[in-house]
Amino acid sequence: MARAEVEQLRDVRAEQARLRALSKLPKKPRAAPVPPDNHPEWVLAADLAVEMGVGGPWVVHQRARRGRLPYAMGEDGTRWFRRDLVAMAVRAQEVSRSKRI
């Protein structure tokens, strides 16, 4: 390679490194999620997982995707769960399991 080509390659790589560094700047913090309405029973998956005693929020999301837990989507795409409706759904599932035996 000629010296001019090496210098050009160096400049291109320096520019790429500068752009990568800019993309690593801290992003603006997201606003706190807002429930779909003013009902006081709305909770997030992490809180619901603790109350239900399951492995984590991913378990709650998995059950919601499968249609086993009722939820509503917030404007920002956050899944919100109502404690009373989830408790009713869990009780109904337990009753249907006990009748199968």
Coordinates of C-alpha atoms in Angstrom, one line a residue:
M1 CA 0.0 0.0 0.0
A2 CA 1.1 3.5 -0.7
R3 CA 1.6 6.0 2.1
A4 CA -1.5 8.0 0.9
E5 CA -3.7 4.9 1.1
V6 CA -2.5 4.1 4.6
E7 CA -3.2 7.7 5.8
Q8 CA -6.6 7.6 4.1
L9 CA -7.4 4.3 5.9
R10 CA -6.3 5.8 9.2
D11 CA -8.6 8.8 8.7
V12 CA -11.6 6.6 7.9
R13 CA -11.0 4.4 10.9
A14 CA -10.6 7.5 13.2
E15 CA -13.9 8.8 11.9
Q16 CA -15.6 5.4 12.5
A17 CA -14.2 5.4 16.0
R18 CA -15.5 8.9 16.7
L19 CA -19.0 7.9 15.5
R20 CA -19.0 4.8 17.7
A21 CA -18.0 6.9 20.7
L22 CA -20.9 9.3 20.0
S23 CA -23.3 6.4 19.9
K24 CA -22.2 5.3 23.4
L25 CA -23.2 8.6 25.0
P26 CA -25.8 8.0 27.8
K27 CA -29.3 8.2 26.5
K28 CA -32.1 10.2 28.0
P29 CA -33.7 8.4 30.9
R30 CA -37.1 7.0 30.1
A31 CA -40.1 8.5 31.8
A32 CA -41.8 6.3 34.4
P33 CA -44.5 4.1 32.9
V34 CA -48.0 5.3 33.3
P35 CA -51.0 2.9 33.9
P36 CA -53.7 2.8 31.3
D37 CA -56.3 4.4 33.5
N38 CA -56.8 5.6 37.1
H39 CA -57.7 2.3 38.6
P40 CA -55.6 1.8 41.7
E41 CA -54.9 -2.0 41.2
W42 CA -52.5 -1.7 38.2
V43 CA -49.1 -3.3 38.7
L44 CA -46.1 -4.1 36.6
A45 CA -44.8 -7.6 35.9
A46 CA -42.0 -7.4 38.4
D47 CA -44.3 -6.5 41.3
L48 CA -46.8 -9.1 40.2
A49 CA -44.1 -11.8 40.0
V50 CA -43.1 -11.1 43.6
E51 CA -46.8 -11.2 44.8
M52 CA -47.4 -14.5 42.9
G53 CA -44.1 -16.0 44.1
V54 CA -42.9 -17.0 40.6
G55 CA -39.4 -17.0 39.1
G56 CA -39.4 -13.4 37.8
P57 CA -41.2 -10.9 35.5
W58 CA -40.4 -13.0 32.5
V59 CA -42.7 -15.7 33.9
V60 CA -45.6 -13.2 34.2
H61 CA -44.9 -12.0 30.6
Q62 CA -44.9 -15.5 29.3
R63 CA -48.2 -16.4 30.9
A64 CA -49.7 -13.1 29.6
R65 CA -48.5 -13.9 26.0
R66 CA -50.1 -17.4 26.3
G67 CA -53.4 -15.8 27.3
R68 CA -53.3 -17.1 30.9
L69 CA -53.1 -13.7 32.6
P70 CA -55.2 -10.6 31.6
Y71 CA -53.3 -7.4 30.9
A72 CA -53.5 -4.1 29.1
M73 CA -50.8 -2.4 27.1
G74 CA -49.7 1.1 28.1
E75 CA -49.1 3.8 25.5
D76 CA -45.3 3.1 25.7
G77 CA -45.8 -0.6 25.2
T78 CA -45.6 -1.6 28.9
R79 CA -47.7 -4.5 30.0
W80 CA -49.9 -3.6 33.0
F81 CA -51.7 -6.1 35.1
R82 CA -54.7 -5.6 37.4
R83 CA -54.3 -7.4 40.7
D84 CA -58.0 -8.3 41.1
L85 CA -58.3 -9.7 37.5
V86 CA -55.1 -11.7 37.8
A87 CA -56.2 -13.1 41.1
M88 CA -59.5 -14.2 39.6
A89 CA -57.7 -15.8 36.6
V90 CA -55.3 -17.7 38.8
R91 CA -58.2 -18.9 41.0
A92 CA -60.1 -20.1 37.9
Q93 CA -57.1 -22.0 36.6
E94 CA -56.6 -23.7 40.0
V95 CA -60.3 -24.7 40.1
S96 CA -60.1 -26.1 36.5
R97 CA -57.0 -28.1 37.4
S98 CA -58.6 -29.5 40.6
K99 CA -61.7 -30.7 38.5
R100 CA -59.5 -32.6 36.1
I101 CA -58.3 -35.0 38.8

